[in-house]
Amino acid sequence: MTILQNAIDSIQLGIEDYELIKENPKRLISCTRNLFSGILLLFKYYLYTLNPDLIYIALKSKEKKKTLDFKQLKDKLDESQVLIEWGELEKIQKIRNDIEHKYSDENPLIILGLVAASFNVINDFVRKYLQRDPIELFGEEVWSILIEVDRVYQIERKQCINDLDSNTYYNIKILELIKQSNCSECRFDLIKPLKNNADADQIRYRCLFCFQENDYHELIVSAIEQEVDYQQRRDSMFGDSLNELFCTCPSCWMNAYSIESCFCFSCEYQAKQICDVCESSLTGDEISFQSKFCSSCRNRYEKVMAE
Ligand SMILES: [Zn+2]
Ligand SMILES: [Zn+2]
Ligand SMILES: [Zn+2]
């Protein structure tokens, strides 16, 4: 019970800090630390309910036991098949690690994003794994603050989506990829085009959270990378065979060639995608290197040449 109580205390303290940031900007630092450690304690508590030994690792040299660090905790949860939105948690961790030198209270979205990401992780985990009602656990006051912050964050996000929707793309799939992508620097999803009603490939984009700016080509490459990562994780989790969606473009060499849509999402190049002999589909590598033949036709050809 004490682990759970510590988790609750830490999260409540984090929200108390949050309420006081306006009066004392230094509270941002303790707010971040309290929320992050409160969430890790919730995870530890759950592992503890599965098996109390899970939250310790034995030190090889001595008889002593040590509690888990972040990486070890993540591994144990993965082993126990606990599905956590690690992306959300990594955002919080990144703010916690960078807070003192990189972020300032001058950008109110930092605080908003931090609390909203915490809300997502806590809400999901408490309901799904602890099977508790978060209002009962954290109290009505704390919980209503979390819900309100998330609501305001979602309004910012909606505005970004509307702006992205107003622009013109080569293909609707590109818009979908950009909409679901996160900033490559801070991982938050508040990417705003710097112009509306424009051609998407002619303008720049800014992350409202960390202010990183990208042009269209950088943005689409990053969005594709995230999509491929996500697909690979999902395929491996469900034991599906890997589905090749993108490969390196043979023309611009960006990792942005869509095998499915038959053109490059960065430069619009259309590559040859079938074997000259048997007309079967080429693999991503074969498309990237503009191979004339599929591997079995190439093997047959090489054998004939060798004889
Ligand atoms: Zn960012
Ligand atoms: Zn290209
Ligand atoms: Zn062939």
mmCIF file of N, CA, C and O and ligand atoms in Angstrom, residues 183 185-186 207 209-210, ligand 1:
data_model
loop_
_atom_site.group_PDB
_atom_site.id
_atom_site.type_symbol
_atom_site.label_atom_id
_atom_site.label_comp_id
_atom_site.label_asym_id
_atom_site.label_seq_id
_atom_site.Cartn_x
_atom_site.Cartn_y
_atom_site.Cartn_z
ATOM 1 N N CYS A 183 6.801 15.982 -33.110
ATOM 2 C CA CYS A 183 8.043 16.721 -33.364
ATOM 3 C C CYS A 183 9.240 15.798 -33.140
ATOM 4 O O CYS A 183 9.287 15.071 -32.155
ATOM 5 N N GLU A 185 12.118 16.513 -32.282
ATOM 6 C CA GLU A 185 12.951 16.971 -31.183
ATOM 7 C C GLU A 185 12.297 16.680 -29.820
ATOM 8 O O GLU A 185 12.879 16.023 -28.980
ATOM 9 N N CYS A 186 11.071 17.163 -29.617
ATOM 10 C CA CYS A 186 10.464 17.062 -28.278
ATOM 11 C C CYS A 186 9.373 16.005 -28.181
ATOM 12 O O CYS A 186 8.916 15.688 -27.104
ATOM 13 N N CYS A 207 7.233 23.653 -34.461
ATOM 14 C CA CYS A 207 6.707 22.981 -33.279
ATOM 15 C C CYS A 207 6.410 24.057 -32.228
ATOM 16 O O CYS A 207 7.299 24.827 -31.862
ATOM 17 N N PHE A 209 5.865 23.698 -29.276
ATOM 18 C CA PHE A 209 6.350 23.292 -27.967
ATOM 19 C C PHE A 209 7.816 23.675 -27.772
ATOM 20 O O PHE A 209 8.170 24.365 -26.840
ATOM 21 N N CYS A 210 8.685 23.222 -28.698
ATOM 22 C CA CYS A 210 10.122 23.495 -28.543
ATOM 23 C C CYS A 210 10.620 24.474 -29.601
ATOM 24 O O CYS A 210 11.799 24.792 -29.648
HETATM 25 ZN ZN ZN B 1 9.185 20.144 -30.625
#
